[in-house]
Coordinates of C-alpha atoms in Angstrom, one line a residue:
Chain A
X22 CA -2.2 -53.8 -25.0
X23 CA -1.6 -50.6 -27.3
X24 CA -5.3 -49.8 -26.6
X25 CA -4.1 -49.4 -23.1
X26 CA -1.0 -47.6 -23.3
X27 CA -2.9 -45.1 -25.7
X28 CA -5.1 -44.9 -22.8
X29 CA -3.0 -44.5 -20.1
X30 CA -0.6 -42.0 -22.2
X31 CA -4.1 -39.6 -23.0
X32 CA -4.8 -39.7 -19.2
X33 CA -1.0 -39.1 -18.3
X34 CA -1.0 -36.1 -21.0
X35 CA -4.9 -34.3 -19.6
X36 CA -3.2 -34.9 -16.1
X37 CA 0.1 -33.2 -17.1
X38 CA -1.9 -30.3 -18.7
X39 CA -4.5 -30.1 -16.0
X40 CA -1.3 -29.8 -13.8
X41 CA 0.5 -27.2 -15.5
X42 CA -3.0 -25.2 -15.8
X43 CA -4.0 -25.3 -12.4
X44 CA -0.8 -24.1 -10.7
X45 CA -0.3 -21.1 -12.5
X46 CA -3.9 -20.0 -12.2
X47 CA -4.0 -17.4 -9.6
X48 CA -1.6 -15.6 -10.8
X49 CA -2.8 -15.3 -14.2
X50 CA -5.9 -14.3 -12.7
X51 CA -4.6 -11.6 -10.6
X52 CA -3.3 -10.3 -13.8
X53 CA -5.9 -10.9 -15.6
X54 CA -8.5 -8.8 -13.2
X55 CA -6.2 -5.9 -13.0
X56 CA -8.2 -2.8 -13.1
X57 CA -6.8 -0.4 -15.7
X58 CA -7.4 3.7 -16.0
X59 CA -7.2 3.6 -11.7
X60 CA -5.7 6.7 -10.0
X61 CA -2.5 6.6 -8.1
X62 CA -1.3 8.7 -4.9
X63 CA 2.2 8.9 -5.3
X64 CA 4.1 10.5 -2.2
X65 CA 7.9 11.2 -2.8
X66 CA 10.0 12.9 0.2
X67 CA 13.5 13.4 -0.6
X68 CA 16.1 14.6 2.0
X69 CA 19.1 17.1 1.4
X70 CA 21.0 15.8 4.4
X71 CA 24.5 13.5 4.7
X72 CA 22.0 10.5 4.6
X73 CA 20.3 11.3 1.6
X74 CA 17.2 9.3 2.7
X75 CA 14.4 9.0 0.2
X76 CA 10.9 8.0 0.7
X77 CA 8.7 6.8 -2.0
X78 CA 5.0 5.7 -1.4
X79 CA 2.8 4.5 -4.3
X80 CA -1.0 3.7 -3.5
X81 CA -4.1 2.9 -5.4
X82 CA -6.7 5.5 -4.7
X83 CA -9.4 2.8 -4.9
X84 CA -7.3 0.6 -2.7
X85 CA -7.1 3.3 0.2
X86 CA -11.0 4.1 -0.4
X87 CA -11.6 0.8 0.7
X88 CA -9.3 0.2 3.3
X89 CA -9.7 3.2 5.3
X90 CA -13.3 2.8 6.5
X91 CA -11.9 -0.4 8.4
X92 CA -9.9 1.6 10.2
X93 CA -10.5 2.8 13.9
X94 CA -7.3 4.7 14.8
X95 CA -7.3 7.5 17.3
X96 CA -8.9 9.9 15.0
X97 CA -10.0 7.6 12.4
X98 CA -12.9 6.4 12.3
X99 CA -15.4 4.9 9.3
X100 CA -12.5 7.0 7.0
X101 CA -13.9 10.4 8.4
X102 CA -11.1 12.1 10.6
X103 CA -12.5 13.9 14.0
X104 CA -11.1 17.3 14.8
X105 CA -10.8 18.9 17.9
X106 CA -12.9 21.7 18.0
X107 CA -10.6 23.3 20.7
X108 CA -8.2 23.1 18.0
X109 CA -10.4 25.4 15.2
X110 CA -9.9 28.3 17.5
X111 CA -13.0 29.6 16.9
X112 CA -12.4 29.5 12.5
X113 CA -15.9 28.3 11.4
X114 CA -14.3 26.3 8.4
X115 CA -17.5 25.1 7.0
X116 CA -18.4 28.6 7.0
X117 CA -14.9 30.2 5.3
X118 CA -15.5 27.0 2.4
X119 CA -19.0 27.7 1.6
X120 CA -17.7 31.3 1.3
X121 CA -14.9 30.4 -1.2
X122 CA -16.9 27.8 -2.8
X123 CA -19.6 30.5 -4.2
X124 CA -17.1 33.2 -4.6
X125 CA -15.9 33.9 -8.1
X126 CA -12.4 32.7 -9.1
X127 CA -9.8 35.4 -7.4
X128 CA -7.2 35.7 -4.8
X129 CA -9.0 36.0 -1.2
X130 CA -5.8 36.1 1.1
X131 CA -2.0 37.9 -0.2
X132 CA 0.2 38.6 2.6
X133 CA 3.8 39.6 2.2
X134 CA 6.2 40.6 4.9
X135 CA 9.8 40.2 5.4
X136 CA 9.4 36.5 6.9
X137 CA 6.3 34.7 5.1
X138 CA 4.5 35.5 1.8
X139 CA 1.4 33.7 1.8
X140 CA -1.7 33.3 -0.9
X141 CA -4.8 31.9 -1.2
X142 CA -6.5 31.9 -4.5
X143 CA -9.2 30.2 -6.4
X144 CA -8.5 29.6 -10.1
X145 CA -10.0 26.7 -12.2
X146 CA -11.8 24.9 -9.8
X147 CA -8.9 24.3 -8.1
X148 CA -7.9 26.1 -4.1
X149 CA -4.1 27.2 -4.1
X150 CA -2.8 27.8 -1.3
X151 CA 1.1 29.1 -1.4
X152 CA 3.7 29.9 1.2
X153 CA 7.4 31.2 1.2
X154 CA 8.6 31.2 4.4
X155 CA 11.7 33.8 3.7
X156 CA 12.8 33.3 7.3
X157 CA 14.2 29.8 7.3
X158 CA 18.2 29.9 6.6
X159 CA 18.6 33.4 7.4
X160 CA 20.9 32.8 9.9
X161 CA 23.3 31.1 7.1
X162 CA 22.2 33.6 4.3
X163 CA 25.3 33.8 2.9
X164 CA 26.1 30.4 2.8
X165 CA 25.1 28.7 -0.4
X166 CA 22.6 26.7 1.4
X167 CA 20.5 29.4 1.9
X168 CA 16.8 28.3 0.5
X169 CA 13.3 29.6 0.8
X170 CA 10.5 27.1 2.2
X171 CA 8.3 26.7 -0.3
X172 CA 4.9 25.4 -0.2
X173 CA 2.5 24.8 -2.2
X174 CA -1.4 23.2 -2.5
X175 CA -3.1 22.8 -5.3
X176 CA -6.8 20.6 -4.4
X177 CA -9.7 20.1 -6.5
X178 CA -12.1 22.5 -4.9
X179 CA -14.8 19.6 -5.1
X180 CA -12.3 17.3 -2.7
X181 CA -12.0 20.1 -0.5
X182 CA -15.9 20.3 -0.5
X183 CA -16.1 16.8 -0.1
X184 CA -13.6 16.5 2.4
X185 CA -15.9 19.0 4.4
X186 CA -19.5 17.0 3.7
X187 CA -18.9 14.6 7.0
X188 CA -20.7 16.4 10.3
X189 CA -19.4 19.4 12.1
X190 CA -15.6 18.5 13.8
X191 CA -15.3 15.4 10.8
X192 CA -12.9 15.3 7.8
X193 CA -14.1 12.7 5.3
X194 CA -11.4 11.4 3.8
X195 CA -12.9 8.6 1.9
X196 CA -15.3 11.3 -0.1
X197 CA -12.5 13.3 -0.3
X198 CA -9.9 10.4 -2.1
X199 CA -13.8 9.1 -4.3
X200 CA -13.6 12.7 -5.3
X201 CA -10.0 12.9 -6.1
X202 CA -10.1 9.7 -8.2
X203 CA -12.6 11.5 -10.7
X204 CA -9.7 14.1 -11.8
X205 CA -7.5 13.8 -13.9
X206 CA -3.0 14.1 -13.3
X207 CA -3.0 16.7 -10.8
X208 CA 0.2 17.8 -8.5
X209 CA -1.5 17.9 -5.0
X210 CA 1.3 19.1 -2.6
X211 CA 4.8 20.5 -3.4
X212 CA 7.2 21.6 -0.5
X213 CA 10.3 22.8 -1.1
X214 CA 13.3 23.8 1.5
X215 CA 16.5 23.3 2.6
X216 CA 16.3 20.0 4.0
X217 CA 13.5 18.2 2.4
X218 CA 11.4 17.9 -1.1
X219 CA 8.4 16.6 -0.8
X220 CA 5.6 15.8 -3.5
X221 CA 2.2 14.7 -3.3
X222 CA 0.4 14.1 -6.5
X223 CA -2.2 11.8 -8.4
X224 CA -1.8 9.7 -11.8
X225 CA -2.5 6.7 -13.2
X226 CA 0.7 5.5 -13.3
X227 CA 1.3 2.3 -11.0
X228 CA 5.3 3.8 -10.2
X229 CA 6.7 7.3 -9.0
X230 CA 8.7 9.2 -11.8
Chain B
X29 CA 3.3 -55.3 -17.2
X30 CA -0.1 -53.6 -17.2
X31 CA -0.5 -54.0 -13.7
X32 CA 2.6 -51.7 -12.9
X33 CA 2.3 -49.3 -16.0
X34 CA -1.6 -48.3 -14.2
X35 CA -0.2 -48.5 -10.8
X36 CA 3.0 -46.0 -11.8
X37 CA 0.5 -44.0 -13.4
X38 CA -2.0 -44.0 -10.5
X39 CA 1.2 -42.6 -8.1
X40 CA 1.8 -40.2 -10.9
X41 CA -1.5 -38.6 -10.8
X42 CA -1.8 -38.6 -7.1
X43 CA 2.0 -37.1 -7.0
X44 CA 0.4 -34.5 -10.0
X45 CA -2.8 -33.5 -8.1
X46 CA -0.9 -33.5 -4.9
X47 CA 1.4 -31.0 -6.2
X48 CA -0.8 -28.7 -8.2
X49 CA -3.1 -28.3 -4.5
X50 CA 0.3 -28.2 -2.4
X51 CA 1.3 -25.2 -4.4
X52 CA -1.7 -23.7 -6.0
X53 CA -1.8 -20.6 -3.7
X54 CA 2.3 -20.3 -4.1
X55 CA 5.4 -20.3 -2.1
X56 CA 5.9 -18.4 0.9
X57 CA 9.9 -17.7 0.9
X58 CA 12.2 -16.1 3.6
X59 CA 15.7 -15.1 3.3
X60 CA 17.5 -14.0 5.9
X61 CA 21.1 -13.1 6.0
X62 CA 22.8 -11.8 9.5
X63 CA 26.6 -10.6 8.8
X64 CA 28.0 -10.3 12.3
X65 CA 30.0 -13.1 13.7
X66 CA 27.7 -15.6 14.2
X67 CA 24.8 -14.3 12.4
X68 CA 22.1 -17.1 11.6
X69 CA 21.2 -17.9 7.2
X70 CA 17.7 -18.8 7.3
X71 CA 16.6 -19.9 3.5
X72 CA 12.5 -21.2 3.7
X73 CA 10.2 -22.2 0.8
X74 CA 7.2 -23.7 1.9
X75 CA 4.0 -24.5 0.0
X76 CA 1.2 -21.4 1.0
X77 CA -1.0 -24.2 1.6
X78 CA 1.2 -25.8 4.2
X79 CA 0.0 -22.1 6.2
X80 CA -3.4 -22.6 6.1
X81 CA -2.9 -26.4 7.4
X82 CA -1.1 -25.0 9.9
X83 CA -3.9 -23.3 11.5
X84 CA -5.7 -26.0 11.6
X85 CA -4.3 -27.6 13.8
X86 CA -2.9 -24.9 15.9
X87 CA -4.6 -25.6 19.5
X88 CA -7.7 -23.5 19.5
X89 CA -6.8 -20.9 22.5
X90 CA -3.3 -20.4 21.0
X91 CA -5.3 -19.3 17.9
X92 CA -7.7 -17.6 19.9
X93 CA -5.0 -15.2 21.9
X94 CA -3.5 -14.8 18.6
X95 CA -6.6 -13.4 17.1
X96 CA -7.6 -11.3 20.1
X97 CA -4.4 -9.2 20.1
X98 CA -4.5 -9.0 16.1
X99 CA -8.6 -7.9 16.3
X100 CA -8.1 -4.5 15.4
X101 CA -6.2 -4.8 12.2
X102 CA -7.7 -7.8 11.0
X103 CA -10.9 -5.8 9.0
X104 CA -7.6 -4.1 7.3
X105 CA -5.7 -6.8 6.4
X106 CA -8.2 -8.8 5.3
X107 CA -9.3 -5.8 3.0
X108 CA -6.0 -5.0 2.1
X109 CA -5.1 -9.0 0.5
X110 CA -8.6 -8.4 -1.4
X111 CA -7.4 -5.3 -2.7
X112 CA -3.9 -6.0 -3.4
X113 CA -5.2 -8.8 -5.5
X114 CA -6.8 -6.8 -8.2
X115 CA -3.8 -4.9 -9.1
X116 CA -0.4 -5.4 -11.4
X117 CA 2.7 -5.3 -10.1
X118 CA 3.6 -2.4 -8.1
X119 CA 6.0 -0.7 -6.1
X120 CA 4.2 0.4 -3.0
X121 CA 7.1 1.8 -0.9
X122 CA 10.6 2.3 -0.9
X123 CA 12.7 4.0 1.8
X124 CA 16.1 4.5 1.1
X125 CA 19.0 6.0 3.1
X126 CA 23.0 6.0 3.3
X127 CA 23.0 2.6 4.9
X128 CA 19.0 1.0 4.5
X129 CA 16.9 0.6 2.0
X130 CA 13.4 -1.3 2.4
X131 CA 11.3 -1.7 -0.3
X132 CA 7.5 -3.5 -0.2
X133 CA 6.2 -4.2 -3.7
X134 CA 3.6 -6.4 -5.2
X135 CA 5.2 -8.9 -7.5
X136 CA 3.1 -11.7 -9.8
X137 CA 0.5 -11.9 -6.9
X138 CA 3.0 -11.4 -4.1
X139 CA 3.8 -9.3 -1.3
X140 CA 7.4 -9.0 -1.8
X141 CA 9.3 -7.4 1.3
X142 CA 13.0 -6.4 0.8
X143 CA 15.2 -4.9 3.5
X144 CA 18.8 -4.3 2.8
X145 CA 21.2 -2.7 5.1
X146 CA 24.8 -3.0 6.0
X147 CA 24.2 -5.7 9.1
X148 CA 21.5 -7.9 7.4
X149 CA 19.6 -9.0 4.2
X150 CA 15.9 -9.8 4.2
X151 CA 13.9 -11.0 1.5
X152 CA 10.1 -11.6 2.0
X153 CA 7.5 -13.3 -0.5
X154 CA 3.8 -14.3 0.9
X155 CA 1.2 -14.8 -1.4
X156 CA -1.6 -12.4 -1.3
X157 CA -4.2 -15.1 -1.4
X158 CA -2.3 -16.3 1.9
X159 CA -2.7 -13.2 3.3
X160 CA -6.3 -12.9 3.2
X161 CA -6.5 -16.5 4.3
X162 CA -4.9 -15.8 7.6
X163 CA -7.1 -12.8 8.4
X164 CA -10.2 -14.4 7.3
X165 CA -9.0 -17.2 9.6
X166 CA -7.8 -15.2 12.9
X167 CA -11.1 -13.2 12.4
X168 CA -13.0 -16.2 12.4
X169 CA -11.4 -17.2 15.6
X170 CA -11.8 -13.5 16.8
X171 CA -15.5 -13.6 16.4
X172 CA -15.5 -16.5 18.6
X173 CA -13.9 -14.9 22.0

């Protein structure tokens, strides 16, 4: 008789403990697998208006890579984005890339008039593109208010290249995001005007700042 | 004496094993809280598992027309639950204005989907493993049309 209870109390214990182990068990394992050192596109859009809306957007670079090519969307297809060719108007973009892409590091486009001031530079590996558009909020320019439009683009010039390897008329994006997930912290996109902030950049933290 | 201590012990393992496959892919959970006059409560927990018994034995066409007008994002979603299962806990989106905010986050294996706003509450939790379930199961049927 104690034999038995001994028994049945062992059994009743590797049950309770086979219990407690098995329920937990994906979740462990889903934190377990969690892949460190990944990049992260983070995408932040805040609005200046009454409503104050704020948009924040945090994605795996990895994740997107792989999702993307599932994708048939309009435009999207196998990750590669088609472009309209009527839309190029006549701008051979391979052409103006593979001319910036062996050029030496410099500024190839400074305009500045009374409305935009726009440049396009290489520096560092890196194509910058910046514009101030001085027109926006003129009509309030005494108001305090009054803001320039900002933009600026700061891309890995081997995204850019790689964004540009699909056929003629295609955008790859899933070369472009592999590429992008070999650099390091970089602040992609950063627009600034009266109404919105927006912020495009890559890091390997899993939250927005 | 013995009889009934093996017997109690035979219901408690079944009631044990039961349990630990009823909820060994999680707990879906819905909240849902309308504020005008005679907005509905909904509260749900129910076992993950319970969703993939439930498909089968959904009638077959029912599954079938379900699948058909899913088909296009069903490669996604089913990519997507693979993904989403590799990573930590995250907070993927979060939209906020003056009178909304929606946030979609991972959470201990979980797609958690949180909607706030001045009419109505809505939490969502569906397991990620459930998830990719689903799709693998719709696309299944999918194949078959």
């Amino acid at each position: 008789m104690r034999l038995s209870s001994r028994g049945i109390l062992r059994t009743a214990f590797t049950v309770a403990l086979a219990s407690v182990t098995l329920v937990p068990a994906p979740s462990l394992a889903q934190n377990a697998s969690a892949p460190t050192g990944d990049q992260w596109i983070h995408v932040r859009v805040e609005s200046k208006d009454d409503g104050g809306e704020t948009v924040r957007v945090n994605v795996p670079v990895e994740m997107a890579e792989k999702i993307l090519p599932v994708i048939n969307h309009q435009n999207l297809h196998n990750g590669k984005v088609h472009i309209d060719s009527a839309h190029m108007e006549d701008v051979d973009l391979r052409a103006l890339l593979d001319a910036v892409r062996s050029s030496k590091d410099g500024e190839y486009v400074t305009v500045q008039s009374k409305e935009n001031d726009v440049r396009v530079a290489k520096s560092g590996g890196y194509l910058l593109i910046h514009v101030t558009d001085k027109s926006q909020g003129t009509t309030n320019s005494k108001s305090k208010n009054h803001q320039e439009s900002k933009v600026e683009i700061k891309v890995p010039m081997k995204v850019v290249e790689a964004l540009f390897s699909a056929g003629k008329d295609e955008l790859d994006v899933v070369a472009a995001l592999r590429a992008l997930s070999t650099f390091g912290d970089t602040e992609l996109v950063s627009v600034k005007d009266s109404e919105n902030t927006v912020r495009v950049w890559i890091d390997s933290k899993n939250i927005a700042d | 004496m013995l009889f009934l201590a093996k017997a109690a012990l035979g219901m408690a393992v079944a009631l044990a094993l039961s349990a630990a496959y009823v909820f060994h892919e999680g707990v879906i959970k819905v909240d849902v809280d309308e504020f005008k006059g005679d907005g509905s409560h909904i509260h749900l927990w129910v076992p993950a598992t319970a969703v993939n018994l439930g498909l089968e034995v959904v009638p077959h066409r029912n599954l079938e027309r379900a699948a058909r007008q899913v088909q296009p994002f069903l490669p996604a979603l089913r990519e997507l639950a693979k993904e989403l299962k590799k990573y930590p806990n995250a907070q993927l989106v979060d939209v906020k204005d003056q009178n909304e905010h929606v946030q979609i986050a991972l959470v201990d294996g979980k797609i958690q989907i949180d909607v706030v706003d001045p009419q109505e509450i809505i939490h969502v939790r569906v397991p990620v493993a459930t998830l990719e379930d689903v799709a693998d199961r719709l696309e299944s049927n999918a194949s078959t049309i």
